[in-house]
mmCIF file with all atom_site columns, C-alpha atoms in Angstrom:
data_model
loop_
_atom_site.group_PDB
_atom_site.id
_atom_site.type_symbol
_atom_site.label_atom_id
_atom_site.label_alt_id
_atom_site.label_comp_id
_atom_site.label_asym_id
_atom_site.label_entity_id
_atom_site.label_seq_id
_atom_site.pdbx_PDB_ins_code
_atom_site.Cartn_x
_atom_site.Cartn_y
_atom_site.Cartn_z
_atom_site.occupancy
_atom_site.B_iso_or_equiv
_atom_site.pdbx_formal_charge
_atom_site.auth_seq_id
_atom_site.auth_comp_id
_atom_site.auth_asym_id
_atom_site.auth_atom_id
_atom_site.pdbx_PDB_model_num
ATOM 1   C CA . UNK A 1 1   ? 130.050 108.856 107.012 1.00 61.00 ? 1   UNK A CA 1
ATOM 2   C CA . UNK A 1 2   ? 127.332 111.047 108.522 1.00 76.00 ? 2   UNK A CA 1
ATOM 3   C CA . UNK A 1 3   ? 124.677 109.859 106.100 1.00 90.00 ? 3   UNK A CA 1
ATOM 4   C CA . UNK A 1 4   ? 122.135 112.086 104.389 1.00 95.00 ? 4   UNK A CA 1
ATOM 5   C CA . UNK A 1 5   ? 121.546 115.140 106.552 1.00 96.00 ? 5   UNK A CA 1
ATOM 6   C CA . UNK A 1 6   ? 118.272 117.040 106.468 1.00 97.00 ? 6   UNK A CA 1
ATOM 7   C CA . UNK A 1 7   ? 117.318 120.203 108.246 1.00 97.00 ? 7   UNK A CA 1
ATOM 8   C CA . UNK A 1 8   ? 115.270 121.186 110.038 1.00 97.00 ? 8   UNK A CA 1
ATOM 9   C CA . UNK A 1 9   ? 113.859 118.009 111.607 1.00 95.00 ? 9   UNK A CA 1
ATOM 10  C CA . UNK A 1 10  ? 110.611 119.740 112.392 1.00 97.00 ? 10  UNK A CA 1
ATOM 11  C CA . UNK A 1 11  ? 109.051 122.870 110.929 1.00 97.00 ? 11  UNK A CA 1
ATOM 12  C CA . UNK A 1 12  ? 105.815 124.525 111.923 1.00 97.00 ? 12  UNK A CA 1
ATOM 13  C CA . UNK A 1 13  ? 104.742 127.468 109.840 1.00 97.00 ? 13  UNK A CA 1
ATOM 14  C CA . UNK A 1 14  ? 101.673 129.511 109.108 1.00 97.00 ? 14  UNK A CA 1
ATOM 15  C CA . UNK A 1 15  ? 99.770  129.223 105.871 1.00 97.00 ? 15  UNK A CA 1
ATOM 16  C CA . UNK A 1 16  ? 101.153 131.559 103.246 1.00 97.00 ? 16  UNK A CA 1
ATOM 17  C CA . UNK A 1 17  ? 104.689 131.566 104.564 1.00 97.00 ? 17  UNK A CA 1
ATOM 18  C CA . UNK A 1 18  ? 107.702 130.398 102.601 1.00 97.00 ? 18  UNK A CA 1
ATOM 19  C CA . UNK A 1 19  ? 109.316 127.159 103.744 1.00 98.00 ? 19  UNK A CA 1
ATOM 20  C CA . UNK A 1 20  ? 112.773 125.944 102.792 1.00 98.00 ? 20  UNK A CA 1
ATOM 21  C CA . UNK A 1 21  ? 113.917 122.409 103.470 1.00 98.00 ? 21  UNK A CA 1
ATOM 22  C CA . UNK A 1 22  ? 117.582 121.523 103.190 1.00 98.00 ? 22  UNK A CA 1
ATOM 23  C CA . UNK A 1 23  ? 119.507 118.390 102.342 1.00 98.00 ? 23  UNK A CA 1
ATOM 24  C CA . UNK A 1 24  ? 123.151 117.403 102.325 1.00 97.00 ? 24  UNK A CA 1
ATOM 25  C CA . UNK A 1 25  ? 123.676 114.136 100.442 1.00 96.00 ? 25  UNK A CA 1
ATOM 26  C CA . UNK A 1 26  ? 126.367 111.592 101.147 1.00 94.00 ? 26  UNK A CA 1
ATOM 27  C CA . UNK A 1 27  ? 129.693 112.708 99.756  1.00 93.00 ? 27  UNK A CA 1
ATOM 28  C CA . UNK A 1 28  ? 130.350 111.085 96.403  1.00 91.00 ? 28  UNK A CA 1
ATOM 29  C CA . UNK A 1 29  ? 126.711 110.290 95.687  1.00 91.00 ? 29  UNK A CA 1
ATOM 30  C CA . UNK A 1 30  ? 125.704 111.761 92.342  1.00 89.00 ? 30  UNK A CA 1
ATOM 31  C CA . UNK A 1 31  ? 121.921 111.366 92.522  1.00 91.00 ? 31  UNK A CA 1
ATOM 32  C CA . UNK A 1 32  ? 119.545 113.118 94.912  1.00 94.00 ? 32  UNK A CA 1
ATOM 33  C CA . UNK A 1 33  ? 115.848 112.552 95.409  1.00 94.00 ? 33  UNK A CA 1
ATOM 34  C CA . UNK A 1 34  ? 113.101 114.420 97.235  1.00 96.00 ? 34  UNK A CA 1
ATOM 35  C CA . UNK A 1 35  ? 110.117 112.404 98.495  1.00 95.00 ? 35  UNK A CA 1
ATOM 36  C CA . UNK A 1 36  ? 106.980 113.366 100.371 1.00 95.00 ? 36  UNK A CA 1
ATOM 37  C CA . UNK A 1 37  ? 105.270 110.937 102.751 1.00 92.00 ? 37  UNK A CA 1
ATOM 38  C CA . UNK A 1 38  ? 101.676 111.247 103.896 1.00 91.00 ? 38  UNK A CA 1
ATOM 39  C CA . UNK A 1 39  ? 99.217  108.769 105.341 1.00 86.00 ? 39  UNK A CA 1
ATOM 40  C CA . UNK A 1 40  ? 96.860  109.233 102.432 1.00 86.00 ? 40  UNK A CA 1
ATOM 41  C CA . UNK A 1 41  ? 99.301  109.046 99.535  1.00 86.00 ? 41  UNK A CA 1
ATOM 42  C CA . UNK A 1 42  ? 102.274 107.162 100.933 1.00 87.00 ? 42  UNK A CA 1
ATOM 43  C CA . UNK A 1 43  ? 105.690 107.954 99.480  1.00 90.00 ? 43  UNK A CA 1
ATOM 44  C CA . UNK A 1 44  ? 105.684 110.208 96.454  1.00 90.00 ? 44  UNK A CA 1
ATOM 45  C CA . UNK A 1 45  ? 108.752 111.092 94.413  1.00 91.00 ? 45  UNK A CA 1
ATOM 46  C CA . UNK A 1 46  ? 108.748 114.841 93.894  1.00 95.00 ? 46  UNK A CA 1
ATOM 47  C CA . UNK A 1 47  ? 111.947 115.410 91.937  1.00 95.00 ? 47  UNK A CA 1
ATOM 48  C CA . UNK A 1 48  ? 115.368 113.922 91.403  1.00 92.00 ? 48  UNK A CA 1
ATOM 49  C CA . UNK A 1 49  ? 118.751 115.213 90.284  1.00 93.00 ? 49  UNK A CA 1
ATOM 50  C CA . UNK A 1 50  ? 121.677 113.493 88.592  1.00 91.00 ? 50  UNK A CA 1
ATOM 51  C CA . UNK A 1 51  ? 124.993 115.328 88.819  1.00 92.00 ? 51  UNK A CA 1
ATOM 52  C CA . UNK A 1 52  ? 123.167 118.408 90.141  1.00 94.00 ? 52  UNK A CA 1
ATOM 53  C CA . UNK A 1 53  ? 120.845 118.554 87.115  1.00 94.00 ? 53  UNK A CA 1
ATOM 54  C CA . UNK A 1 54  ? 117.089 118.096 87.599  1.00 94.00 ? 54  UNK A CA 1
ATOM 55  C CA . UNK A 1 55  ? 116.057 115.025 85.617  1.00 92.00 ? 55  UNK A CA 1
ATOM 56  C CA . UNK A 1 56  ? 112.425 114.438 86.465  1.00 90.00 ? 56  UNK A CA 1
ATOM 57  C CA . UNK A 1 57  ? 110.228 116.928 88.299  1.00 93.00 ? 57  UNK A CA 1
ATOM 58  C CA . UNK A 1 58  ? 106.921 115.434 87.211  1.00 91.00 ? 58  UNK A CA 1
ATOM 59  C CA . UNK A 1 59  ? 106.047 114.681 90.818  1.00 91.00 ? 59  UNK A CA 1
ATOM 60  C CA . UNK A 1 60  ? 106.219 118.287 91.961  1.00 94.00 ? 60  UNK A CA 1
ATOM 61  C CA . UNK A 1 61  ? 102.600 118.995 92.857  1.00 88.00 ? 61  UNK A CA 1
ATOM 62  C CA . UNK A 1 62  ? 102.367 122.560 91.620  1.00 86.00 ? 62  UNK A CA 1
ATOM 63  C CA . UNK A 1 63  ? 104.265 125.733 90.933  1.00 92.00 ? 63  UNK A CA 1
ATOM 64  C CA . UNK A 1 64  ? 104.417 126.553 94.611  1.00 96.00 ? 64  UNK A CA 1
ATOM 65  C CA . UNK A 1 65  ? 107.101 123.876 94.903  1.00 97.00 ? 65  UNK A CA 1
ATOM 66  C CA . UNK A 1 66  ? 110.624 124.357 93.618  1.00 97.00 ? 66  UNK A CA 1
ATOM 67  C CA . UNK A 1 67  ? 113.893 122.526 94.150  1.00 98.00 ? 67  UNK A CA 1
ATOM 68  C CA . UNK A 1 68  ? 117.491 123.416 93.489  1.00 97.00 ? 68  UNK A CA 1
ATOM 69  C CA . UNK A 1 69  ? 120.842 121.724 93.701  1.00 97.00 ? 69  UNK A CA 1
ATOM 70  C CA . UNK A 1 70  ? 123.512 124.402 93.334  1.00 96.00 ? 70  UNK A CA 1
ATOM 71  C CA . UNK A 1 71  ? 126.344 121.970 94.016  1.00 94.00 ? 71  UNK A CA 1
ATOM 72  C CA . UNK A 1 72  ? 126.999 118.322 94.745  1.00 93.00 ? 72  UNK A CA 1
ATOM 73  C CA . UNK A 1 73  ? 126.715 118.749 98.498  1.00 94.00 ? 73  UNK A CA 1
ATOM 74  C CA . UNK A 1 74  ? 123.527 120.743 98.928  1.00 96.00 ? 74  UNK A CA 1
ATOM 75  C CA . UNK A 1 75  ? 119.919 120.817 97.806  1.00 98.00 ? 75  UNK A CA 1
ATOM 76  C CA . UNK A 1 76  ? 116.838 122.770 98.816  1.00 98.00 ? 76  UNK A CA 1
ATOM 77  C CA . UNK A 1 77  ? 113.122 122.218 98.460  1.00 98.00 ? 77  UNK A CA 1
ATOM 78  C CA . UNK A 1 78  ? 111.084 125.382 98.719  1.00 98.00 ? 78  UNK A CA 1
ATOM 79  C CA . UNK A 1 79  ? 107.357 125.838 99.130  1.00 97.00 ? 79  UNK A CA 1
ATOM 80  C CA . UNK A 1 80  ? 106.007 129.326 98.527  1.00 97.00 ? 80  UNK A CA 1
ATOM 81  C CA . UNK A 1 81  ? 103.333 130.005 99.643  1.00 96.00 ? 81  UNK A CA 1
ATOM 82  C CA . UNK A 1 82  ? 102.738 127.070 101.944 1.00 97.00 ? 82  UNK A CA 1
ATOM 83  C CA . UNK A 1 83  ? 99.286  125.565 102.512 1.00 96.00 ? 83  UNK A CA 1
ATOM 84  C CA . UNK A 1 84  ? 97.925  123.203 105.198 1.00 97.00 ? 84  UNK A CA 1
ATOM 85  C CA . UNK A 1 85  ? 97.727  120.359 102.643 1.00 95.00 ? 85  UNK A CA 1
ATOM 86  C CA . UNK A 1 86  ? 101.505 120.540 102.293 1.00 96.00 ? 86  UNK A CA 1
ATOM 87  C CA . UNK A 1 87  ? 101.835 119.127 105.793 1.00 97.00 ? 87  UNK A CA 1
ATOM 88  C CA . UNK A 1 88  ? 103.844 115.906 105.460 1.00 97.00 ? 88  UNK A CA 1
ATOM 89  C CA . UNK A 1 89  ? 107.221 114.363 106.108 1.00 95.00 ? 89  UNK A CA 1
ATOM 90  C CA . UNK A 1 90  ? 109.689 115.294 103.397 1.00 97.00 ? 90  UNK A CA 1
ATOM 91  C CA . UNK A 1 91  ? 112.577 112.935 102.783 1.00 95.00 ? 91  UNK A CA 1
ATOM 92  C CA . UNK A 1 92  ? 115.766 113.478 100.893 1.00 96.00 ? 92  UNK A CA 1
ATOM 93  C CA . UNK A 1 93  ? 117.693 110.465 99.602  1.00 94.00 ? 93  UNK A CA 1
ATOM 94  C CA . UNK A 1 94  ? 120.927 110.056 97.706  1.00 93.00 ? 94  UNK A CA 1
ATOM 95  C CA . UNK A 1 95  ? 122.541 107.297 95.723  1.00 89.00 ? 95  UNK A CA 1
ATOM 96  C CA . UNK A 1 96  ? 125.608 106.448 93.725  1.00 83.00 ? 96  UNK A CA 1
ATOM 97  C CA . UNK A 1 97  ? 126.044 104.454 90.572  1.00 66.00 ? 97  UNK A CA 1
ATOM 98  C CA . UNK A 1 98  ? 122.391 104.399 89.655  1.00 59.00 ? 98  UNK A CA 1
ATOM 99  C CA . UNK A 1 99  ? 121.191 103.229 93.056  1.00 57.00 ? 99  UNK A CA 1
ATOM 100 C CA . UNK A 1 100 ? 122.003 99.563  92.422  1.00 66.00 ? 100 UNK A CA 1
ATOM 101 C CA . UNK A 1 101 ? 122.302 99.321  96.174  1.00 68.00 ? 101 UNK A CA 1
ATOM 102 C CA . UNK A 1 102 ? 119.191 101.388 96.776  1.00 74.00 ? 102 UNK A CA 1
ATOM 103 C CA . UNK A 1 103 ? 118.865 104.857 98.156  1.00 84.00 ? 103 UNK A CA 1
ATOM 104 C CA . UNK A 1 104 ? 120.163 106.173 101.453 1.00 89.00 ? 104 UNK A CA 1
ATOM 105 C CA . UNK A 1 105 ? 117.452 108.220 103.080 1.00 92.00 ? 105 UNK A CA 1
ATOM 106 C CA . UNK A 1 106 ? 117.757 111.114 105.475 1.00 94.00 ? 106 UNK A CA 1
ATOM 107 C CA . UNK A 1 107 ? 115.707 111.236 108.663 1.00 92.00 ? 107 UNK A CA 1
ATOM 108 C CA . UNK A 1 108 ? 113.166 113.565 107.108 1.00 94.00 ? 108 UNK A CA 1
ATOM 109 C CA . UNK A 1 109 ? 111.653 116.951 107.869 1.00 97.00 ? 109 UNK A CA 1
ATOM 110 C CA . UNK A 1 110 ? 108.208 116.931 109.422 1.00 96.00 ? 110 UNK A CA 1
ATOM 111 C CA . UNK A 1 111 ? 106.393 119.977 108.072 1.00 98.00 ? 111 UNK A CA 1
ATOM 112 C CA . UNK A 1 112 ? 103.223 121.260 109.673 1.00 98.00 ? 112 UNK A CA 1
ATOM 113 C CA . UNK A 1 113 ? 101.422 124.174 108.040 1.00 97.00 ? 113 UNK A CA 1
ATOM 114 C CA . UNK A 1 114 ? 98.759  125.721 110.254 1.00 97.00 ? 114 UNK A CA 1
ATOM 115 C CA . UNK B 2 1   ? 102.717 101.910 84.422  1.00 84.00 ? 1   UNK B CA 1
ATOM 116 C CA . UNK B 2 2   ? 104.803 100.495 87.215  1.00 88.00 ? 2   UNK B CA 1
ATOM 117 C CA . UNK B 2 3   ? 103.255 99.907  90.619  1.00 90.00 ? 3   UNK B CA 1
ATOM 118 C CA . UNK B 2 4   ? 103.624 97.930  93.833  1.00 94.00 ? 4   UNK B CA 1
ATOM 119 C CA . UNK B 2 5   ? 100.837 96.479  95.949  1.00 94.00 ? 5   UNK B CA 1
ATOM 120 C CA . UNK B 2 6   ? 101.385 95.419  99.541  1.00 93.00 ? 6   UNK B CA 1
ATOM 121 C CA . UNK B 2 7   ? 99.133  93.730  102.037 1.00 88.00 ? 7   UNK B CA 1
ATOM 122 C CA . UNK B 2 8   ? 97.453  96.155  104.355 1.00 85.00 ? 8   UNK B CA 1
ATOM 123 C CA . UNK B 2 9   ? 98.449  96.297  107.962 1.00 86.00 ? 9   UNK B CA 1
ATOM 124 C CA . UNK B 2 10  ? 98.903  96.453  110.716 1.00 95.00 ? 10  UNK B CA 1
ATOM 125 C CA . UNK B 2 11  ? 100.248 92.967  111.172 1.00 96.00 ? 11  UNK B CA 1
ATOM 126 C CA . UNK B 2 12  ? 100.430 91.958  114.831 1.00 97.00 ? 12  UNK B CA 1
ATOM 127 C CA . UNK B 2 13  ? 102.499 88.951  115.849 1.00 97.00 ? 13  UNK B CA 1
ATOM 128 C CA . UNK B 2 14  ? 103.904 87.458  118.987 1.00 97.00 ? 14  UNK B CA 1
ATOM 129 C CA . UNK B 2 15  ? 107.647 87.231  119.396 1.00 97.00 ? 15  UNK B CA 1
ATOM 130 C CA . UNK B 2 16  ? 109.173 84.215  117.588 1.00 97.00 ? 16  UNK B CA 1
ATOM 131 C CA . UNK B 2 17  ? 106.230 83.924  115.199 1.00 98.00 ? 17  UNK B CA 1
ATOM 132 C CA . UNK B 2 18  ? 106.667 83.474  111.453 1.00 98.00 ? 18  UNK B CA 1
ATOM 133 C CA . UNK B 2 19  ? 106.253 86.583  109.331 1.00 97.00 ? 19  UNK B CA 1
ATOM 134 C CA . UNK B 2 20  ? 105.025 86.966  105.778 1.00 97.00 ? 20  UNK B CA 1
ATOM 135 C CA . UNK B 2 21  ? 104.290 90.320  104.183 1.00 97.00 ? 21  UNK B CA 1
ATOM 136 C CA . UNK B 2 22  ? 102.921 90.007  100.672 1.00 97.00 ? 22  UNK B CA 1
ATOM 137 C CA . UNK B 2 23  ? 104.084 92.183  97.807  1.00 97.00 ? 23  UNK B CA 1
ATOM 138 C CA . UNK B 2 24  ? 103.096 92.010  94.155  1.00 97.00 ? 24  UNK B CA 1
ATOM 139 C CA . UNK B 2 25  ? 104.177 94.280  91.379  1.00 96.00 ? 25  UNK B CA 1
ATOM 140 C CA . UNK B 2 26  ? 103.338 95.501  87.910  1.00 95.00 ? 26  UNK B CA 1
ATOM 141 C CA . UNK B 2 27  ? 106.133 96.560  85.610  1.00 93.00 ? 27  UNK B CA 1
ATOM 142 C CA . UNK B 2 28  ? 106.606 97.212  81.929  1.00 89.00 ? 28  UNK B CA 1
ATOM 143 C CA . UNK B 2 29  ? 110.096 95.730  81.782  1.00 87.00 ? 29  UNK B CA 1
ATOM 144 C CA . UNK B 2 30  ? 112.413 93.797  84.083  1.00 88.00 ? 30  UNK B CA 1
ATOM 145 C CA . UNK B 2 31  ? 112.515 95.555  87.419  1.00 93.00 ? 31  UNK B CA 1
ATOM 146 C CA . UNK B 2 32  ? 114.758 95.173  90.404  1.00 93.00 ? 32  UNK B CA 1
ATOM 147 C CA . UNK B 2 33  ? 112.889 94.640  93.658  1.00 95.00 ? 33  UNK B CA 1
ATOM 148 C CA . UNK B 2 34  ? 113.621 95.975  97.130  1.00 95.00 ? 34  UNK B CA 1
ATOM 149 C CA . UNK B 2 35  ? 112.359 95.872  100.680 1.00 96.00 ? 35  UNK B CA 1
ATOM 150 C CA . UNK B 2 36  ? 112.900 98.907  102.891 1.00 95.00 ? 36  UNK B CA 1
ATOM 151 C CA . UNK B 2 37  ? 112.212 99.260  106.616 1.00 96.00 ? 37  UNK B CA 1
ATOM 152 C CA . UNK B 2 38  ? 111.243 102.439 108.451 1.00 93.00 ? 38  UNK B CA 1
ATOM 153 C CA . UNK B 2 39  ? 111.569 102.726 112.214 1.00 93.00 ? 39  UNK B CA 1
ATOM 154 C CA . UNK B 2 40  ? 109.613 105.440 114.036 1.00 88.00 ? 40  UNK B CA 1
ATOM 155 C CA . UNK B 2 41  ? 110.975 108.909 113.411 1.00 84.00 ? 41  UNK B CA 1
ATOM 156 C CA . UNK B 2 42  ? 113.540 107.720 110.900 1.00 87.00 ? 42  UNK B CA 1
ATOM 157 C CA . UNK B 2 43  ? 114.022 107.515 107.165 1.00 88.00 ? 43  UNK B CA 1
ATOM 158 C CA . UNK B 2 44  ? 113.732 104.324 105.168 1.00 90.00 ? 44  UNK B CA 1
ATOM 159 C CA . UNK B 2 45  ? 116.590 101.867 105.289 1.00 92.00 ? 45  UNK B CA 1
ATOM 160 C CA . UNK B 2 46  ? 117.370 99.298  102.640 1.00 92.00 ? 46  UNK B CA 1
ATOM 161 C CA . UNK B 2 47  ? 116.667 95.822  104.008 1.00 96.00 ? 47  UNK B CA 1
ATOM 162 C CA . UNK B 2 48  ? 117.262 93.575  101.003 1.00 95.00 ? 48  UNK B CA 1
ATOM 163 C CA . UNK B 2 49  ? 117.072 93.454  97.234  1.00 94.00 ? 49  UNK B CA 1
ATOM 164 C CA . UNK B 2 50  ? 116.918 91.159  94.221  1.00 95.00 ? 50  UNK B CA 1
ATOM 165 C CA . UNK B 2 51  ? 117.787 92.220  90.712  1.00 91.00 ? 51  UNK B CA 1
ATOM 166 C CA . UNK B 2 52  ? 116.568 89.330  88.565  1.00 91.00 ? 52  UNK B CA 1
ATOM 167 C CA . UNK B 2 53  ? 114.072 86.492  88.558  1.00 93.00 ? 53  UNK B CA 1
ATOM 168 C CA . UNK B 2 54  ? 114.633 83.699  91.090  1.00 95.00 ? 54  UNK B CA 1
ATOM 169 C CA . UNK B 2 55  ? 117.162 85.787  93.029  1.00 96.00 ? 55  UNK B CA 1
ATOM 170 C CA . UNK B 2 56  ? 116.755 85.645  96.792  1.00 97.00 ? 56  UNK B CA 1
ATOM 171 C CA . UNK B 2 57  ? 117.586 88.702  98.830  1.00 96.00 ? 57  UNK B CA 1
ATOM 172 C CA . UNK B 2 58  ? 118.382 88.234  102.509 1.00 97.00 ? 58  UNK B CA 1
ATOM 173 C CA . UNK B 2 59  ? 119.464 90.314  105.475 1.00 96.00 ? 59  UNK B CA 1
ATOM 174 C CA . UNK B 2 60  ? 119.071 90.151  109.258 1.00 95.00 ? 60  UNK B CA 1
ATOM 175 C CA . UNK B 2 61  ? 117.023 86.963  109.028 1.00 97.00 ? 61  UNK B CA 1
ATOM 176 C CA . UNK B 2 62  ? 114.616 88.414  106.456 1.00 98.00 ? 62  UNK B CA 1
ATOM 177 C CA . UNK B 2 63  ? 114.298 86.843  103.011 1.00 98.00 ? 63  UNK B CA 1
ATOM 178 C CA . UNK B 2 64  ? 112.416 87.541  99.802  1.00 98.00 ? 64  UNK B CA 1
ATOM 179 C CA . UNK B 2 65  ? 112.503 85.701  96.478  1.00 98.00 ? 65  UNK B CA 1
ATOM 180 C CA . UNK B 2 66  ? 111.888 87.402  93.140  1.00 97.00 ? 66  UNK B CA 1
ATOM 181 C CA . UNK B 2 67  ? 109.094 85.392  91.501  1.00 97.00 ? 67  UNK B CA 1
ATOM 182 C CA . UNK B 2 68  ? 108.550 86.527  87.944  1.00 94.00 ? 68  UNK B CA 1
ATOM 183 C CA . UNK B 2 69  ? 105.806 84.004  87.235  1.00 95.00 ? 69  UNK B CA 1
ATOM 184 C CA . UNK B 2 70  ? 103.655 85.378  90.035  1.00 96.00 ? 70  UNK B CA 1
ATOM 185 C CA . UNK B 2 71  ? 105.078 88.940  89.941  1.00 96.00 ? 71  UNK B CA 1
ATOM 186 C CA . UNK B 2 72  ? 105.704 88.720  93.661  1.00 97.00 ? 72  UNK B CA 1
ATOM 187 C CA . UNK B 2 73  ? 108.410 89.518  96.199  1.00 98.00 ? 73  UNK B CA 1
ATOM 188 C CA . UNK B 2 74  ? 107.020 88.433  99.556  1.00 98.00 ? 74  UNK B CA 1
ATOM 189 C CA . UNK B 2 75  ? 109.008 89.232  102.690 1.00 98.00 ? 75  UNK B CA 1
ATOM 190 C CA . UNK B 2 76  ? 109.517 86.433  105.232 1.00 98.00 ? 76  UNK B CA 1
ATOM 191 C CA . UNK B 2 77  ? 111.209 85.912  108.555 1.00 98.00 ? 77  UNK B CA 1
ATOM 192 C CA . UNK B 2 78  ? 111.183 82.721  110.524 1.00 97.00 ? 78  UNK B CA 1
ATOM 193 C CA . UNK B 2 79  ? 111.153 84.192  114.016 1.00 96.00 ? 79  UNK B CA 1
ATOM 194 C CA . UNK B 2 80  ? 110.336 87.855  114.607 1.00 97.00 ? 80  UNK B CA 1
ATOM 195 C CA . UNK B 2 81  ? 111.569 89.925  117.513 1.00 97.00 ? 81  UNK B CA 1
ATOM 196 C CA . UNK B 2 82  ? 110.100 92.957  119.235 1.00 96.00 ? 82  UNK B CA 1
ATOM 197 C CA . UNK B 2 83  ? 112.870 95.000  117.626 1.00 96.00 ? 83  UNK B CA 1
ATOM 198 C CA . UNK B 2 84  ? 111.473 94.134  114.168 1.00 97.00 ? 84  UNK B CA 1
ATOM 199 C CA . UNK B 2 85  ? 108.447 96.343  114.846 1.00 97.00 ? 85  UNK B CA 1
ATOM 200 C CA . UNK B 2 86  ? 108.488 98.902  112.050 1.00 97.00 ? 86  UNK B CA 1
ATOM 201 C CA . UNK B 2 87  ? 106.883 99.765  108.732 1.00 95.00 ? 87  UNK B CA 1
ATOM 202 C CA . UNK B 2 88  ? 108.036 97.700  105.752 1.00 97.00 ? 88  UNK B CA 1
ATOM 203 C CA . UNK B 2 89  ? 107.948 98.998  102.181 1.00 95.00 ? 89  UNK B CA 1
ATOM 204 C CA . UNK B 2 90  ? 108.226 96.991  98.997  1.00 96.00 ? 90  UNK B CA 1
ATOM 205 C CA . UNK B 2 91  ? 109.657 98.882  96.029  1.00 94.00 ? 91  UNK B CA 1
ATOM 206 C CA . UNK B 2 92  ? 110.705 98.431  92.432  1.00 93.00 ? 92  UNK B CA 1
ATOM 207 C CA . UNK B 2 93  ? 112.808 100.254 89.932  1.00 90.00 ? 93  UNK B CA 1
ATOM 208 C CA . UNK B 2 94  ? 113.519 99.688  86.285  1.00 89.00 ? 94  UNK B CA 1
ATOM 209 C CA . UNK B 2 95  ? 116.197 102.354 85.877  1.00 80.00 ? 95  UNK B CA 1
ATOM 210 C CA . UNK B 2 96  ? 117.654 102.612 89.379  1.00 71.00 ? 96  UNK B CA 1
ATOM 211 C CA . UNK B 2 97  ? 116.598 106.212 89.499  1.00 75.00 ? 97  UNK B CA 1
ATOM 212 C CA . UNK B 2 98  ? 112.863 106.246 89.881  1.00 81.00 ? 98  UNK B CA 1
ATOM 213 C CA . UNK B 2 99  ? 111.586 103.912 92.579  1.00 87.00 ? 99  UNK B CA 1
ATOM 214 C CA . UNK B 2 100 ? 107.951 102.965 93.018  1.00 89.00 ? 100 UNK B CA 1
ATOM 215 C CA . UNK B 2 101 ? 107.045 102.234 96.628  1.00 91.00 ? 101 UNK B CA 1
ATOM 216 C CA . UNK B 2 102 ? 104.146 100.289 98.040  1.00 93.00 ? 102 UNK B CA 1
ATOM 217 C CA . UNK B 2 103 ? 101.952 101.846 100.694 1.00 91.00 ? 103 UNK B CA 1
ATOM 218 C CA . UNK B 2 104 ? 103.838 100.195 103.539 1.00 93.00 ? 104 UNK B CA 1
ATOM 219 C CA . UNK B 2 105 ? 102.851 97.498  106.043 1.00 95.00 ? 105 UNK B CA 1
ATOM 220 C CA . UNK B 2 106 ? 103.136 98.185  109.734 1.00 96.00 ? 106 UNK B CA 1
ATOM 221 C CA . UNK B 2 107 ? 104.403 95.285  111.828 1.00 97.00 ? 107 UNK B CA 1
ATOM 222 C CA . UNK B 2 108 ? 103.796 95.143  115.562 1.00 97.00 ? 108 UNK B CA 1
ATOM 223 C CA . UNK B 2 109 ? 105.587 92.394  117.466 1.00 97.00 ? 109 UNK B CA 1
ATOM 224 C CA . UNK B 2 110 ? 104.430 91.743  121.028 1.00 97.00 ? 110 UNK B CA 1
ATOM 225 C CA . UNK B 2 111 ? 106.642 90.144  123.671 1.00 95.00 ? 111 UNK B CA 1
#
């Protein structure tokens, strides 16, 4: 099993540009989570999906952020337009059976907005 | 609401020293408790868990006991190694969907 795969690993973009982060969950996992990690705020849950349906997006900071899960093997997190304060590490995680065994995290995408 | 409080780091120890990282929680119901570890440049990895009071989670020499009376889930290891240097996160969930993470405690182990 290749684990949760995120791309790109690093992204540097200019303020105002659109950024798309991608995630491929573990095959068979039916829940997917997007987290943001910063020094100031720690780990924040942005949104999560069960069976490709968004369940809770209360952590999405503002309308500039959007997430989709068109099928069980792919999800995107989009920021449009990006701002310097969006700079963070974005993690995707997946789980099966209600995460009784915890999440499996991807390696993250380090986003820098200049 | 639910929350997790961890001791601030960094914690610096010599190899073979005893480790304790404190974690306390606030929850409205009966949460399950977890410890995750994050190595540099990587995502979080599940280290251990406990799903009910008095349960002890253990893995790779690390242990934590779910103490309902003190709302705590302290992480311990009897003899740390340089390879244990990482950031450790305490977390809880009441529905196994939404996890609440602590702020993380960085551990530095010196040879």
